[in-house]
């Protein structure tokens, strides 16, 4: 089954404790992206990757890191989480950066206290 | 700046028709997407328009007018399972997706 998986689905952590949210896709997609979704706001892109070892900042990259060492995986790293990073996070992938449908992971609800 | 506007919330009756509007101002245009998002779930793709006109897909249709910076999603024969948020997104000239905040659609029996 074609899918994007994310782990964990739910995470409660404390300020400053490093965490990683994993993302994996099995569709051989070149383009992967991380979004955060907050009430009343549209999806905001954090980082994206057009292929292995190619990553770039989105609209809200501060406080986040990513890597793309393999085509299927695109982890999101919060080196020192803060309460304003409490949000719902989605990983997404598509065939390429051009106008193709994006496939979203199930989401990770992160709470930073 | 770049901007996508859509109503925050709409209410409709089961079996009826509803139209969700989206207006946009972006730097260039490479197409407009509609996604459906049930509460607590991931967005799923509904439609993509890049040329003016109406695209029909079962009970759902999407319309685009590039000259007016306007699109709508039309849902017919509403069912309770259509209760969800509907997200409008425009791809700009740099192939960046600009997302609207979404329209929460409430279906009443």
PDB file of C-alpha atoms in Angstrom:
ATOM      1  CA  UNK A   1       0.000   0.000   0.000  1.00  0.00           C
ATOM      2  CA  UNK A   2       1.314   3.429  -1.006  1.00  0.00           C
ATOM      3  CA  UNK A   3       1.719   5.497   2.129  1.00  0.00           C
ATOM      4  CA  UNK A   4       3.597   8.054   4.186  1.00  0.00           C
ATOM      5  CA  UNK A   5       4.262   7.046   7.775  1.00  0.00           C
ATOM      6  CA  UNK A   6       5.204   9.253  10.691  1.00  0.00           C
ATOM      7  CA  UNK A   7       6.319   8.413  14.201  1.00  0.00           C
ATOM      8  CA  UNK A   8       5.452   9.124  16.876  1.00  0.00           C
ATOM      9  CA  UNK A   9       1.808  10.078  16.392  1.00  0.00           C
ATOM     10  CA  UNK A  10       1.641  11.848  19.749  1.00  0.00           C
ATOM     11  CA  UNK A  11       4.447  13.303  21.823  1.00  0.00           C
ATOM     12  CA  UNK A  12       4.526  15.334  25.012  1.00  0.00           C
ATOM     13  CA  UNK A  13       7.951  16.651  25.933  1.00  0.00           C
ATOM     14  CA  UNK A  14       9.647  19.374  27.932  1.00  0.00           C
ATOM     15  CA  UNK A  15      11.418  22.508  26.812  1.00  0.00           C
ATOM     16  CA  UNK A  16      14.934  21.893  25.577  1.00  0.00           C
ATOM     17  CA  UNK A  17      14.802  18.115  25.213  1.00  0.00           C
ATOM     18  CA  UNK A  18      15.916  17.174  21.696  1.00  0.00           C
ATOM     19  CA  UNK A  19      13.470  15.114  19.673  1.00  0.00           C
ATOM     20  CA  UNK A  20      13.139  13.596  16.215  1.00  0.00           C
ATOM     21  CA  UNK A  21       9.964  12.888  14.277  1.00  0.00           C
ATOM     22  CA  UNK A  22      10.490  10.283  11.599  1.00  0.00           C
ATOM     23  CA  UNK A  23       8.869  10.282   8.167  1.00  0.00           C
ATOM     24  CA  UNK A  24       9.053   7.569   5.548  1.00  0.00           C
ATOM     25  CA  UNK A  25       7.392   7.066   2.156  1.00  0.00           C
ATOM     26  CA  UNK A  26       7.267   3.967  -0.024  1.00  0.00           C
ATOM     27  CA  UNK A  27       6.308   5.597  -3.341  1.00  0.00           C
ATOM     28  CA  UNK A  28       9.822   6.488  -4.556  1.00  0.00           C
ATOM     29  CA  UNK A  29       8.849  10.167  -4.460  1.00  0.00           C
ATOM     30  CA  UNK A  30      11.556  12.743  -5.019  1.00  0.00           C
ATOM     31  CA  UNK A  31       9.883  15.618  -3.177  1.00  0.00           C
ATOM     32  CA  UNK A  32       9.230  15.581   0.561  1.00  0.00           C
ATOM     33  CA  UNK A  33       8.080  18.312   2.868  1.00  0.00           C
ATOM     34  CA  UNK A  34       7.297  19.094   6.495  1.00  0.00           C
ATOM     35  CA  UNK A  35       4.371  21.288   7.538  1.00  0.00           C
ATOM     36  CA  UNK A  36       2.961  22.529  10.783  1.00  0.00           C
ATOM     37  CA  UNK A  37      -0.722  23.227  11.230  1.00  0.00           C
ATOM     38  CA  UNK A  38      -2.062  25.580  13.883  1.00  0.00           C
ATOM     39  CA  UNK A  39      -5.683  26.628  14.519  1.00  0.00           C
ATOM     40  CA  UNK A  40      -6.821  29.443  12.240  1.00  0.00           C
ATOM     41  CA  UNK A  41      -3.713  29.255  10.090  1.00  0.00           C
ATOM     42  CA  UNK A  42      -3.078  27.435   6.859  1.00  0.00           C
ATOM     43  CA  UNK A  43      -0.493  24.720   6.565  1.00  0.00           C
ATOM     44  CA  UNK A  44       2.924  26.321   6.872  1.00  0.00           C
ATOM     45  CA  UNK A  45       5.920  24.691   5.294  1.00  0.00           C
ATOM     46  CA  UNK A  46       8.940  24.164   7.536  1.00  0.00           C
ATOM     47  CA  UNK A  47      11.460  22.508   5.235  1.00  0.00           C
ATOM     48  CA  UNK A  48      11.354  20.660   1.954  1.00  0.00           C
ATOM     49  CA  UNK A  49      13.635  18.370  -0.018  1.00  0.00           C
ATOM     50  CA  UNK A  50      13.712  17.945  -3.766  1.00  0.00           C
ATOM     51  CA  UNK A  51      15.915  14.855  -3.634  1.00  0.00           C
ATOM     52  CA  UNK A  52      18.553  13.048  -1.599  1.00  0.00           C
ATOM     53  CA  UNK A  53      20.964  15.463   0.099  1.00  0.00           C
ATOM     54  CA  UNK A  54      18.975  18.461  -1.218  1.00  0.00           C
ATOM     55  CA  UNK A  55      17.020  20.360   1.429  1.00  0.00           C
ATOM     56  CA  UNK A  56      15.780  23.929   1.667  1.00  0.00           C
ATOM     57  CA  UNK A  57      13.963  26.198   4.083  1.00  0.00           C
ATOM     58  CA  UNK A  58      10.251  26.769   3.859  1.00  0.00           C
ATOM     59  CA  UNK A  59       8.286  29.585   5.462  1.00  0.00           C
ATOM     60  CA  UNK A  60       8.933  28.774   9.140  1.00  0.00           C
ATOM     61  CA  UNK A  61      12.289  26.941   9.486  1.00  0.00           C
ATOM     62  CA  UNK A  62      13.510  28.508  12.751  1.00  0.00           C
ATOM     63  CA  UNK A  63      14.087  25.931  15.460  1.00  0.00           C
ATOM     64  CA  UNK A  64      13.949  22.935  13.111  1.00  0.00           C
ATOM     65  CA  UNK A  65      16.446  20.800  11.203  1.00  0.00           C
ATOM     66  CA  UNK A  66      16.000  18.111   8.582  1.00  0.00           C
ATOM     67  CA  UNK A  67      18.107  15.631   6.670  1.00  0.00           C
ATOM     68  CA  UNK A  68      17.595  13.524   3.542  1.00  0.00           C
ATOM     69  CA  UNK A  69      20.191  10.800   3.474  1.00  0.00           C
ATOM     70  CA  UNK A  70      17.906   8.298   1.772  1.00  0.00           C
ATOM     71  CA  UNK A  71      15.125   8.919  -0.704  1.00  0.00           C
ATOM     72  CA  UNK A  72      12.424   7.359   1.460  1.00  0.00           C
ATOM     73  CA  UNK A  73      13.214   9.075   4.784  1.00  0.00           C
ATOM     74  CA  UNK A  74      12.943  12.708   5.830  1.00  0.00           C
ATOM     75  CA  UNK A  75      13.228  13.153   9.615  1.00  0.00           C
ATOM     76  CA  UNK A  76      12.365  16.407  11.390  1.00  0.00           C
ATOM     77  CA  UNK A  77      14.642  17.338  14.272  1.00  0.00           C
ATOM     78  CA  UNK A  78      13.899  19.798  17.055  1.00  0.00           C
ATOM     79  CA  UNK A  79      17.236  20.421  18.781  1.00  0.00           C
ATOM     80  CA  UNK A  80      15.804  22.462  21.641  1.00  0.00           C
ATOM     81  CA  UNK A  81      12.003  22.462  21.551  1.00  0.00           C
ATOM     82  CA  UNK A  82      10.081  25.410  22.935  1.00  0.00           C
ATOM     83  CA  UNK A  83       6.376  25.792  23.798  1.00  0.00           C
ATOM     84  CA  UNK A  84       5.714  27.785  20.599  1.00  0.00           C
ATOM     85  CA  UNK A  85       6.543  24.618  18.666  1.00  0.00           C
ATOM     86  CA  UNK A  86       3.493  22.918  20.108  1.00  0.00           C
ATOM     87  CA  UNK A  87       1.564  22.049  16.963  1.00  0.00           C
ATOM     88  CA  UNK A  88       0.282  19.360  14.603  1.00  0.00           C
ATOM     89  CA  UNK A  89       3.006  18.304  12.179  1.00  0.00           C
ATOM     90  CA  UNK A  90       2.533  16.664   8.808  1.00  0.00           C
ATOM     91  CA  UNK A  91       5.059  15.090   6.510  1.00  0.00           C
ATOM     92  CA  UNK A  92       4.133  14.974   2.832  1.00  0.00           C
ATOM     93  CA  UNK A  93       5.597  13.586  -0.360  1.00  0.00           C
ATOM     94  CA  UNK A  94       4.960  13.934  -4.075  1.00  0.00           C
ATOM     95  CA  UNK A  95       6.466  12.763  -7.326  1.00  0.00           C
ATOM     96  CA  UNK A  96       8.264  16.057  -7.817  1.00  0.00           C
ATOM     97  CA  UNK A  97       8.093  19.704  -6.799  1.00  0.00           C
ATOM     98  CA  UNK A  98       5.940  20.525  -9.817  1.00  0.00           C
ATOM     99  CA  UNK A  99       2.154  20.409  -9.529  1.00  0.00           C
ATOM    100  CA  UNK A 100       1.529  16.879  -8.375  1.00  0.00           C
ATOM    101  CA  UNK A 101      -0.808  15.644  -5.670  1.00  0.00           C
ATOM    102  CA  UNK A 102       0.841  15.511  -2.267  1.00  0.00           C
ATOM    103  CA  UNK A 103       0.442  12.488  -0.029  1.00  0.00           C
ATOM    104  CA  UNK A 104       0.356  13.298   3.667  1.00  0.00           C
ATOM    105  CA  UNK A 105       1.392  11.276   6.660  1.00  0.00           C
ATOM    106  CA  UNK A 106      -1.108  10.793   9.522  1.00  0.00           C
ATOM    107  CA  UNK A 107       0.322  13.675  11.544  1.00  0.00           C
ATOM    108  CA  UNK A 108       2.251  14.057  14.786  1.00  0.00           C
ATOM    109  CA  UNK A 109       0.681  16.035  17.589  1.00  0.00           C
ATOM    110  CA  UNK A 110       3.494  17.587  19.604  1.00  0.00           C
ATOM    111  CA  UNK A 111       3.089  19.306  22.957  1.00  0.00           C
ATOM    112  CA  UNK A 112       6.077  21.108  24.495  1.00  0.00           C
ATOM    113  CA  UNK A 113       5.652  22.129  28.139  1.00  0.00           C
TER     114      UNK A 113
ATOM    115  CA  UNK B   1       2.263  39.541  -0.229  1.00  0.00           C
ATOM    116  CA  UNK B   2       0.683  36.263  -1.108  1.00  0.00           C
ATOM    117  CA  UNK B   3      -2.757  35.528   0.221  1.00  0.00           C
ATOM    118  CA  UNK B   4      -5.472  32.894   0.068  1.00  0.00           C
ATOM    119  CA  UNK B   5      -8.938  33.692   1.410  1.00  0.00           C
ATOM    120  CA  UNK B   6     -11.720  31.226   2.118  1.00  0.00           C
ATOM    121  CA  UNK B   7     -14.632  31.304   4.570  1.00  0.00           C
ATOM    122  CA  UNK B   8     -13.844  29.994   8.022  1.00  0.00           C
ATOM    123  CA  UNK B   9     -16.986  27.919   8.428  1.00  0.00           C
ATOM    124  CA  UNK B  10     -20.081  26.913   6.476  1.00  0.00           C
ATOM    125  CA  UNK B  11     -23.164  24.908   7.359  1.00  0.00           C
ATOM    126  CA  UNK B  12     -25.292  22.897   4.939  1.00  0.00           C
ATOM    127  CA  UNK B  13     -28.000  20.257   5.030  1.00  0.00           C
ATOM    128  CA  UNK B  14     -27.624  16.609   4.126  1.00  0.00           C
ATOM    129  CA  UNK B  15     -28.644  16.040   0.502  1.00  0.00           C
ATOM    130  CA  UNK B  16     -28.144  19.690  -0.476  1.00  0.00           C
ATOM    131  CA  UNK B  17     -25.474  21.453  -2.540  1.00  0.00           C
ATOM    132  CA  UNK B  18     -22.761  23.718  -1.125  1.00  0.00           C
ATOM    133  CA  UNK B  19     -20.188  25.957  -2.798  1.00  0.00           C
ATOM    134  CA  UNK B  20     -16.937  26.809  -1.021  1.00  0.00           C
ATOM    135  CA  UNK B  21     -15.147  29.821  -2.440  1.00  0.00           C
ATOM    136  CA  UNK B  22     -11.448  30.598  -2.544  1.00  0.00           C
ATOM    137  CA  UNK B  23      -9.823  33.827  -3.722  1.00  0.00           C
ATOM    138  CA  UNK B  24      -6.101  34.232  -4.117  1.00  0.00           C
ATOM    139  CA  UNK B  25      -3.321  36.708  -4.785  1.00  0.00           C
ATOM    140  CA  UNK B  26      -0.003  35.051  -5.508  1.00  0.00           C
ATOM    141  CA  UNK B  27       3.281  35.668  -7.294  1.00  0.00           C
ATOM    142  CA  UNK B  28       2.558  33.708 -10.425  1.00  0.00           C
ATOM    143  CA  UNK B  29       0.312  30.710 -10.803  1.00  0.00           C
ATOM    144  CA  UNK B  30       1.015  27.035 -11.424  1.00  0.00           C
ATOM    145  CA  UNK B  31      -2.330  25.631 -10.437  1.00  0.00           C
ATOM    146  CA  UNK B  32      -4.842  25.444  -7.617  1.00  0.00           C
ATOM    147  CA  UNK B  33      -5.481  22.449  -5.397  1.00  0.00           C
ATOM    148  CA  UNK B  34      -8.362  21.447  -3.153  1.00  0.00           C
ATOM    149  CA  UNK B  35      -7.792  19.047  -0.264  1.00  0.00           C
ATOM    150  CA  UNK B  36     -10.216  17.536   2.235  1.00  0.00           C
ATOM    151  CA  UNK B  37      -9.218  17.153   5.863  1.00  0.00           C
ATOM    152  CA  UNK B  38     -11.332  15.333   8.423  1.00  0.00           C
ATOM    153  CA  UNK B  39     -10.796  16.399  12.018  1.00  0.00           C
ATOM    154  CA  UNK B  40      -7.548  15.025  13.404  1.00  0.00           C
ATOM    155  CA  UNK B  41      -6.588  13.416  10.106  1.00  0.00           C
ATOM    156  CA  UNK B  42      -4.270  14.149   7.213  1.00  0.00           C
ATOM    157  CA  UNK B  43      -5.350  16.207   4.200  1.00  0.00           C
ATOM    158  CA  UNK B  44      -6.291  14.171   1.143  1.00  0.00           C
ATOM    159  CA  UNK B  45      -6.227  15.387  -2.455  1.00  0.00           C
ATOM    160  CA  UNK B  46      -9.537  16.277  -4.135  1.00  0.00           C
ATOM    161  CA  UNK B  47      -8.756  18.256  -7.283  1.00  0.00           C
ATOM    162  CA  UNK B  48      -6.277  20.278  -9.303  1.00  0.00           C
ATOM    163  CA  UNK B  49      -7.139  23.113 -11.714  1.00  0.00           C
ATOM    164  CA  UNK B  50      -4.683  24.976 -13.905  1.00  0.00           C
ATOM    165  CA  UNK B  51      -6.954  26.026 -16.783  1.00  0.00           C
ATOM    166  CA  UNK B  52     -10.118  28.111 -16.503  1.00  0.00           C
ATOM    167  CA  UNK B  53     -13.316  26.186 -16.246  1.00  0.00           C
ATOM    168  CA  UNK B  54     -15.078  23.440 -14.378  1.00  0.00           C
ATOM    169  CA  UNK B  55     -13.603  20.029 -13.546  1.00  0.00           C
ATOM    170  CA  UNK B  56     -16.139  17.437 -12.424  1.00  0.00           C
ATOM    171  CA  UNK B  57     -15.304  14.374 -10.389  1.00  0.00           C
ATOM    172  CA  UNK B  58     -18.357  12.525  -9.115  1.00  0.00           C
ATOM    173  CA  UNK B  59     -20.208  14.572  -6.500  1.00  0.00           C
ATOM    174  CA  UNK B  60     -17.370  17.099  -6.338  1.00  0.00           C
ATOM    175  CA  UNK B  61     -16.576  19.784  -8.927  1.00  0.00           C
ATOM    176  CA  UNK B  62     -13.949  22.504  -8.908  1.00  0.00           C
ATOM    177  CA  UNK B  63     -14.010  25.733 -10.883  1.00  0.00           C
ATOM    178  CA  UNK B  64     -11.217  28.163 -11.692  1.00  0.00           C
ATOM    179  CA  UNK B  65     -11.106  31.698 -13.060  1.00  0.00           C
ATOM    180  CA  UNK B  66      -7.485  32.825 -13.368  1.00  0.00           C
ATOM    181  CA  UNK B  67      -8.393  36.364 -14.431  1.00  0.00           C
ATOM    182  CA  UNK B  68     -10.455  36.831 -11.256  1.00  0.00           C
ATOM    183  CA  UNK B  69      -8.116  34.944  -8.931  1.00  0.00           C
ATOM    184  CA  UNK B  70     -11.060  32.814  -7.895  1.00  0.00           C
ATOM    185  CA  UNK B  71     -11.988  29.189  -7.452  1.00  0.00           C
ATOM    186  CA  UNK B  72     -14.816  27.264  -5.896  1.00  0.00           C
ATOM    187  CA  UNK B  73     -15.423  23.705  -4.802  1.00  0.00           C
ATOM    188  CA  UNK B  74     -18.962  22.454  -5.367  1.00  0.00           C
ATOM    189  CA  UNK B  75     -20.231  19.523  -3.360  1.00  0.00           C
ATOM    190  CA  UNK B  76     -23.506  17.915  -4.442  1.00  0.00           C
ATOM    191  CA  UNK B  77     -25.817  15.466  -2.671  1.00  0.00           C
ATOM    192  CA  UNK B  78     -24.135  16.188   0.620  1.00  0.00           C
ATOM    193  CA  UNK B  79     -23.544  13.287   2.961  1.00  0.00           C
ATOM    194  CA  UNK B  80     -22.715  13.372   6.664  1.00  0.00           C
ATOM    195  CA  UNK B  81     -19.224  12.044   5.849  1.00  0.00           C
ATOM    196  CA  UNK B  82     -18.551  15.276   3.908  1.00  0.00           C
ATOM    197  CA  UNK B  83     -18.277  17.096   7.241  1.00  0.00           C
ATOM    198  CA  UNK B  84     -14.625  18.153   7.128  1.00  0.00           C
ATOM    199  CA  UNK B  85     -12.348  21.088   6.449  1.00  0.00           C
ATOM    200  CA  UNK B  86     -11.650  21.959   2.836  1.00  0.00           C
ATOM    201  CA  UNK B  87      -8.265  23.457   2.079  1.00  0.00           C
ATOM    202  CA  UNK B  88      -7.508  25.625  -0.935  1.00  0.00           C
ATOM    203  CA  UNK B  89      -3.852  25.864  -2.010  1.00  0.00           C
ATOM    204  CA  UNK B  90      -2.206  27.727  -4.879  1.00  0.00           C
ATOM    205  CA  UNK B  91       1.176  26.859  -6.393  1.00  0.00           C
ATOM    206  CA  UNK B  92       3.093  30.038  -7.180  1.00  0.00           C
ATOM    207  CA  UNK B  93       5.724  30.713  -9.843  1.00  0.00           C
ATOM    208  CA  UNK B  94       8.446  29.163  -7.612  1.00  0.00           C
ATOM    209  CA  UNK B  95       6.410  25.970  -7.210  1.00  0.00           C
ATOM    210  CA  UNK B  96       5.717  26.839  -3.589  1.00  0.00           C
ATOM    211  CA  UNK B  97       2.276  25.925  -2.268  1.00  0.00           C
ATOM    212  CA  UNK B  98       0.418  28.728  -0.516  1.00  0.00           C
ATOM    213  CA  UNK B  99      -2.331  27.355   1.715  1.00  0.00           C
ATOM    214  CA  UNK B 100      -5.575  28.908   2.844  1.00  0.00           C
ATOM    215  CA  UNK B 101      -6.645  28.443   6.472  1.00  0.00           C
ATOM    216  CA  UNK B 102      -9.399  26.064   5.392  1.00  0.00           C
ATOM    217  CA  UNK B 103     -13.198  26.073   5.463  1.00  0.00           C
ATOM    218  CA  UNK B 104     -14.872  23.929   8.082  1.00  0.00           C
ATOM    219  CA  UNK B 105     -18.021  22.432   6.576  1.00  0.00           C
ATOM    220  CA  UNK B 106     -20.725  21.282   8.988  1.00  0.00           C
ATOM    221  CA  UNK B 107     -23.439  19.022   7.583  1.00  0.00           C
ATOM    222  CA  UNK B 108     -26.748  18.885   9.441  1.00  0.00           C
ATOM    223  CA  UNK B 109     -29.286  16.095   9.013  1.00  0.00           C
TER     224      UNK B 109
END
